[in-house]
Coordinates of C-alpha atoms in Angstrom, one line a residue:
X4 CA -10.4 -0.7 11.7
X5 CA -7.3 -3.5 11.5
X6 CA -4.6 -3.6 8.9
X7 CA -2.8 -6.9 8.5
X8 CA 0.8 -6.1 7.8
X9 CA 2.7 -9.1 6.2
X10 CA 5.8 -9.5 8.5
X11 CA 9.2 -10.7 7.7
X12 CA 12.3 -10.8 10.0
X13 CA 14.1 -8.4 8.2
X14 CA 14.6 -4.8 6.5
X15 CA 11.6 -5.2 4.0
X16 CA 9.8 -6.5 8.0
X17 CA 10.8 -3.6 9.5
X18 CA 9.7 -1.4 6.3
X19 CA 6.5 -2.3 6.5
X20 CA 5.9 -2.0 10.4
X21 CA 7.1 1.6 9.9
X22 CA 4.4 2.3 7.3
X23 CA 1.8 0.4 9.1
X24 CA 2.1 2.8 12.5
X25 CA 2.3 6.1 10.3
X26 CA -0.8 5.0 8.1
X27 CA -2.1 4.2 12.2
X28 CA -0.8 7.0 13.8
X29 CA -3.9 9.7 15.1
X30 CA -6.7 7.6 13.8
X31 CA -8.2 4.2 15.3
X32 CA -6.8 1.4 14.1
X33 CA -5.0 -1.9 15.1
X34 CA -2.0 -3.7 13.6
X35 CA -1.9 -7.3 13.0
X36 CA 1.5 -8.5 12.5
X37 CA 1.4 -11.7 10.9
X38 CA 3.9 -14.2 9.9
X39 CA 3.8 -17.4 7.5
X40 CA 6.0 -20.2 8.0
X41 CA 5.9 -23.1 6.3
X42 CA 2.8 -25.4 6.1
X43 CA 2.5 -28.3 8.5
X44 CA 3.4 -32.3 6.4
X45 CA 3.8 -35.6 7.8
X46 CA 6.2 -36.6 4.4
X47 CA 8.7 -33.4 5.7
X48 CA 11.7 -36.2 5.1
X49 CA 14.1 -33.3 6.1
X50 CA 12.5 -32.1 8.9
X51 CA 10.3 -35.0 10.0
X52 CA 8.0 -34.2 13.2
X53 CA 9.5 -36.3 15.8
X54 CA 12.7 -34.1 15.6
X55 CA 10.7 -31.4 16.8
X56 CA 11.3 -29.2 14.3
X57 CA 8.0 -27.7 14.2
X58 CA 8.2 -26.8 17.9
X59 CA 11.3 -25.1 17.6
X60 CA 10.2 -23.3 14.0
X61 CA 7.1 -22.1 16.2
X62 CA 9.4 -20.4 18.9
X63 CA 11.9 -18.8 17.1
X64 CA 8.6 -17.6 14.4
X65 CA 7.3 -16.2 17.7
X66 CA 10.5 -14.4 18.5
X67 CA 10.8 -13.0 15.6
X68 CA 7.6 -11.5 16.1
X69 CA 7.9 -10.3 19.7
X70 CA 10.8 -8.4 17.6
X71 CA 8.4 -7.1 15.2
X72 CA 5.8 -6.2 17.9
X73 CA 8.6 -4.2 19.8
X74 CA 8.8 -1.8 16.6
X75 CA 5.2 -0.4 17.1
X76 CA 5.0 2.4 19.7
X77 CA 2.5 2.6 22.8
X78 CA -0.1 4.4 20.9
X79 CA -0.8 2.3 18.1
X80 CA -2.5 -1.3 19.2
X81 CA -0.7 -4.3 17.6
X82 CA -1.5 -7.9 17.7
X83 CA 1.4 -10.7 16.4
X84 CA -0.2 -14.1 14.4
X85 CA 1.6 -16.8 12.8
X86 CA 0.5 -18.3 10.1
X87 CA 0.8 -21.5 8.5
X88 CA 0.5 -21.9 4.8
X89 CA 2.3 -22.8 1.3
X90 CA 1.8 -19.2 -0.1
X91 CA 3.0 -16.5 1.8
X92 CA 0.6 -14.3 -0.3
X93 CA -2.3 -16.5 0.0
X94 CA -2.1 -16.5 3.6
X95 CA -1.8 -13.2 3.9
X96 CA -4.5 -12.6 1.7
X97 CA -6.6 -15.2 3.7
X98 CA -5.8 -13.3 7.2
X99 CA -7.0 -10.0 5.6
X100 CA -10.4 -11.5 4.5
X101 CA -10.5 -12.9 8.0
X102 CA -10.0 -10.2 10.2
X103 CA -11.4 -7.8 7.5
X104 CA -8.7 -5.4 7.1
X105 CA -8.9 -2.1 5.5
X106 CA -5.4 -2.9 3.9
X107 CA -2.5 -5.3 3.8
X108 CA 1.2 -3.3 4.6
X109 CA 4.2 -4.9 3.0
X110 CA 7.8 -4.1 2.2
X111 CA 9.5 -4.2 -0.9
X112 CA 12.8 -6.4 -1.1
X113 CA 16.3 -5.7 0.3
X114 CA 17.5 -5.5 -2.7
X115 CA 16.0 -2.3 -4.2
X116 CA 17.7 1.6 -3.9
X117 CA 17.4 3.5 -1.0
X118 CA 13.1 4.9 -1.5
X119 CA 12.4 2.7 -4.0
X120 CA 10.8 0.2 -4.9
X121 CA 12.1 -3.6 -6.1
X122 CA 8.6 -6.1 -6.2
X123 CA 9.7 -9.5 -4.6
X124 CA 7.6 -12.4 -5.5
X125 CA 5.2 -12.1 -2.6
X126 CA 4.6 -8.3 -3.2
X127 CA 3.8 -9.1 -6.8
X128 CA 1.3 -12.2 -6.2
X129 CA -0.7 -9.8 -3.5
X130 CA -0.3 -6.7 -6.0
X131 CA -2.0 -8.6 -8.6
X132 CA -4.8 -10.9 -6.9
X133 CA -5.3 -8.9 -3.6
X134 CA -9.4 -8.1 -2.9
X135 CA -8.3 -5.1 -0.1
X136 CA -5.9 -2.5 -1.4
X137 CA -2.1 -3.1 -0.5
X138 CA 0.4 -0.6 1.0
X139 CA 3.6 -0.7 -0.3
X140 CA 6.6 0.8 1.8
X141 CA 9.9 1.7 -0.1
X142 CA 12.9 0.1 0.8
X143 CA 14.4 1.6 3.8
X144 CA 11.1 3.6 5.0
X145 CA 12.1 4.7 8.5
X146 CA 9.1 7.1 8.9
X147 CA 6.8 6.7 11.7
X148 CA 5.1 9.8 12.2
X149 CA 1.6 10.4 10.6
X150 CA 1.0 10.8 7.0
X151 CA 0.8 14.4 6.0
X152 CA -0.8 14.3 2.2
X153 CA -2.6 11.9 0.2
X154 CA -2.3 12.1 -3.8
X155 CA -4.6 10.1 -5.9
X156 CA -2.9 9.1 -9.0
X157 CA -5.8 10.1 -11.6
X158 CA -6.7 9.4 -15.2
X159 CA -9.6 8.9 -18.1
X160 CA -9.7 5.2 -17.5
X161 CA -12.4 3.2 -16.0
X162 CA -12.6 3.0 -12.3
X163 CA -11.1 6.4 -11.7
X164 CA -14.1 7.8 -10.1
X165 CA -14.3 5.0 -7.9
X166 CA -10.8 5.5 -7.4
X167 CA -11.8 9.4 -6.6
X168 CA -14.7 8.0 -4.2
X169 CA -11.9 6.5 -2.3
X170 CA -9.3 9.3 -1.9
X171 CA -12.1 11.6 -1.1
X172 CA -13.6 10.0 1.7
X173 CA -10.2 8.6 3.0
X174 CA -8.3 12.1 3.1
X175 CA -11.5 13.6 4.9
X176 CA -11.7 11.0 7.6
X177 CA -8.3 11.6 8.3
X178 CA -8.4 15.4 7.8
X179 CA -5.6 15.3 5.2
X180 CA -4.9 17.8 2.3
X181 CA -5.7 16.0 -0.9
X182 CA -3.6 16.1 -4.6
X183 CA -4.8 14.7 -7.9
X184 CA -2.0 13.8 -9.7
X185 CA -2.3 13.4 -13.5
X186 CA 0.7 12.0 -15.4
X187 CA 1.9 12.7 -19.1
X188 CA 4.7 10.6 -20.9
X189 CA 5.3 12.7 -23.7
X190 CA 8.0 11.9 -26.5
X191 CA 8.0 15.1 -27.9
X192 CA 8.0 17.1 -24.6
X193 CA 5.8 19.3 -23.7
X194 CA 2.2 19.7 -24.1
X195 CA 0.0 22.7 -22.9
X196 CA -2.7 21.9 -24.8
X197 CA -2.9 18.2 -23.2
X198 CA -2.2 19.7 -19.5
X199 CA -4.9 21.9 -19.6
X200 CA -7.6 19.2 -20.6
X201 CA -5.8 17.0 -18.3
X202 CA -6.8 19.3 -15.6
X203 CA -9.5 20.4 -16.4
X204 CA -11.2 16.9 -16.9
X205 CA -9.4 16.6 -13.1
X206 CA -11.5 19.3 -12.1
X207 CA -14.5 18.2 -13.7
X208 CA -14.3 14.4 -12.3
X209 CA -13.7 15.7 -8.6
X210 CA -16.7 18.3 -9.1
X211 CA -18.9 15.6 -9.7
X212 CA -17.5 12.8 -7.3
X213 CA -16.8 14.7 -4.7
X214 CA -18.5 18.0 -5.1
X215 CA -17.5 21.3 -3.4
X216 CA -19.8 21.2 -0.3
X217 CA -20.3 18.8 2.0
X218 CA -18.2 15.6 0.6
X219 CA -14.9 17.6 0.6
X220 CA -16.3 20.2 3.4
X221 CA -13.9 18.6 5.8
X222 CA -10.4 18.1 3.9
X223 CA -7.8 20.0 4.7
X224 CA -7.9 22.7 2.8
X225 CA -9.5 22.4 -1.3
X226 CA -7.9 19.8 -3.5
X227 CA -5.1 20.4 -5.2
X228 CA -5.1 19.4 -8.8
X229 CA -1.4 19.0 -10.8
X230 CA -0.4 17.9 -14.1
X231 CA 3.0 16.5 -14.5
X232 CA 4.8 16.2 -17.9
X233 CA 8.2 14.2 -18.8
X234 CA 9.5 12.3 -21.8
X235 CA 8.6 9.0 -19.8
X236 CA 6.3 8.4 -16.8
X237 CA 9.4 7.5 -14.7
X238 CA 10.3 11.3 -15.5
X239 CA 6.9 12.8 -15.0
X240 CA 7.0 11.3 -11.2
X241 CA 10.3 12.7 -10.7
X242 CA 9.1 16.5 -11.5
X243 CA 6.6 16.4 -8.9
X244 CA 7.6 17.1 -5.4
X245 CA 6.8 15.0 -3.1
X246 CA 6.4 15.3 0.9
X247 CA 8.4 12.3 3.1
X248 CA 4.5 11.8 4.6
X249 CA 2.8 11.2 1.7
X250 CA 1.5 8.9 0.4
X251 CA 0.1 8.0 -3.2
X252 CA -2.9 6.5 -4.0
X253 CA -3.4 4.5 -7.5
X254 CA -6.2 2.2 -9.2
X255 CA -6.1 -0.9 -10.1
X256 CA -5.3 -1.9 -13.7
X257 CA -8.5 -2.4 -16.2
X258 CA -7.8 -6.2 -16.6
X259 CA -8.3 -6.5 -12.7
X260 CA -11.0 -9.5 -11.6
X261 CA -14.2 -7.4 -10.3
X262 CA -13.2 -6.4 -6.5
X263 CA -9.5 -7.4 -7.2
X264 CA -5.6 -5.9 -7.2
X265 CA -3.7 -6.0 -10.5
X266 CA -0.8 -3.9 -11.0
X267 CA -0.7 -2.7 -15.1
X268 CA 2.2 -1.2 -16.8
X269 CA 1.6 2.3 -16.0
X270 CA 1.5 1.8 -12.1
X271 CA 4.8 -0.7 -12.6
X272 CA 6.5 2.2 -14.4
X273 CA 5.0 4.7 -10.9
X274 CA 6.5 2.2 -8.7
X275 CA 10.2 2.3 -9.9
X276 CA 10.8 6.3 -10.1
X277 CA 8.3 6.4 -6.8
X278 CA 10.0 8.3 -3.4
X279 CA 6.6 7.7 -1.4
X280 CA 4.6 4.6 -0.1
X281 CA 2.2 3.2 -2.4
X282 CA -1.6 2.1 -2.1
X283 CA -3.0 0.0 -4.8
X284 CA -6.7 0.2 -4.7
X285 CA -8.9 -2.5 -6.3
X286 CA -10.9 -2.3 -9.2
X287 CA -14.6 -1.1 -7.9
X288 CA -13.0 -0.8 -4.1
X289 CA -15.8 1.5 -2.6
X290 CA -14.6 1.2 1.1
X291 CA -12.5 3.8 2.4
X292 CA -9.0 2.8 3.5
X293 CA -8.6 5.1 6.6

C-alpha cells in the first residue's frame, strides 16, 4: 500500500512527512514524496529555457527533496518524485490515481496555531475534489511514532455507515482501539435526552455495520462510543480528550461528487478547534485506508 504525501520545503513539508511515517509506522506501506514545480512553457519570457532555468529549478526541486527523504526513518520505505504541473492540487491528485494511493498526507499552512489547523489553498482544492481520502497534519506535528487510536467522527447523515465500514476495517487491520465520536452544538446547553439517542443510534449503526463477532473480533479492545456536548461544535471538540496518536476520521460532506472529497461546514468548524490529524474520507469510499 503507497501514500503520496504532497511535499513542500518547509514546516507545513515537514508536517506532513511526520504524519505520513506515523500513519506508516508497523504496517506495510511506502511513502511517495512528491513535489510540483511549475509546469514546463516555451513563452516563460522571465525565465526563458536557454537560461537554463529549468535545469537548475530541477536540481535545487531535487535537493529539496533529498531533504524531505532524509526525514523518514529506516523502517518506513520512501520514494521522492517531482512533478510538473499548473496545479499543485491537480498534480497531486493525478500522482495518487497513478500510483493508487490509499491516501494523500498534507500539511496545513505556517501560518496557523501551534496543533491546528489553517487550510491553504492547496489543502482546500484537494479537501474538496480529492477521490482518495486526505490526511491532514496540524501545524507543527512532530510525532513520528505509530498512531495509537482511531475515532470516527459519526452522525445520522448519509454515508455514515460507509464511513463506519471504513473505520472498522481500518482500525482492525492495524489492530487499533476504535472511538465513535458524536458531536452536539447545543445553544441551550445540555441535553441528556439528545446524548442518549445519540448514542444509542451509535450503538445501533456499529451493531449492524460492523457487528460484534467476527468484523470487530480483532480491534483492540470493543469500541468505544462517546457523545460530546458544547454550546458550539468548536466547544464540543474541545471536551473530548484526545490522545497525541490519534487520529480522527470524518465523512465527506453530502454535496460531495459520487467517490469524491468535499469538506461541509460541520467538518470546517472540526478542523479549527481540532488537536489531532485529520482524514477526510470520500463520499461512498469503501476501501480501507490502512
Amino acid at each position: 500500500m503507497r501514500y503520496v504525501v504532497g511535499y513542500t520545503a518547509n514546516a507545513r513539508g515537514h508536517d506532513a512527512v511526520h504524519l505520513a511515517v506515523a500513519l506508516a509506522r508497523n504496517h506495510d506501506v511506502s511513502l511517495d514524496l512528491v513535489l510540483v514545480i511549475p509546469e514546463d512553457s516555451p513563452f516563460n519570457a522571465v525565465y526563458p529555457p536557454e537560461a537554463g532555468y529549468n535545469d537548475i529549478l530541477n536540481e535545487q526541486a531535487q535537493r529539496w527533496l533529498d531533504e524531505g527523504v532524509a526525514l523518514v526513518p529506516d523502517d518506513v520505505k520512501a520514494r521522492a518524485h517531482i512533478r510538473r504541473g499548473d496545479s499543485e492540487a491537480q498534480t497531486l491528485i493525478d500522482a495518487a490515481v497513478e500510483f493508487d494511493a490509499a491516501a494523500l498526507v498534507i500539511g496545513a499552512t505556517n501560518s496557523g496555531l501551534f496543533k491546528r489547523f489553517t487550510i491553504g489553498s492547496v489543502a482546500s482544492s484537494l479537501l474538496h475534489s480529492s477521490p482518495v481520502p486526505v490526511a491532514l497534519a496540524p501545524h507543527g506535528y512532530h510525532r513520528t511514532e505509530p498512531i495509537t487510536r482511531l475515532s470516527c467522527g459519526f452522525g445520522t447523515r448519509p454515508g455514515a455507515d460507509e464511513l463506519l465500514d471504513v473505520a472498522v476495517e481500518s482500525a482492525r487491520d492495524r489492530g487499533l482501539p476504535l472511538r465513535l465520536v458524536s458531536l452536539l452544538a447545543l445553544d441551550g446547553g445540555n441535553s441528556p435526552g439528545l446524548a442518549d439517542a445519540a448514542w444509542v443510534h451509535a450503538a445501533d449503526r456499529l451493531a449492524a455495520v460492523g457487528g460484534s463477532g467476527e468484523a470487530t473480533g480483532s480491534l483492540q479492545g470493543e469500541p468505544e462510543i462517546v457523545v460530546a456536548q458544547g454550546r458550539t461544535i468548536e466547544e464540543a471538540v474541545d471536551r473530548l480528550e484526545w490522545e497525541d496518536g490519534e487520529i480522527l476520521l470524518i465523512g465527506s460532506s453530502r454535496l460531495a461528487q459520487h467517490r469524491a472529497t468535499f469538506l461541509g461546514s460541520t467538518a470546517n468548524r472540526i478542523l479549527r478547534a481540532l488537536p489531532v490529524p485529520m482524514i477526510v474520507v470520500p463520499r461512498d469510499y469503501t476501501r480501507q485506508i490502512s
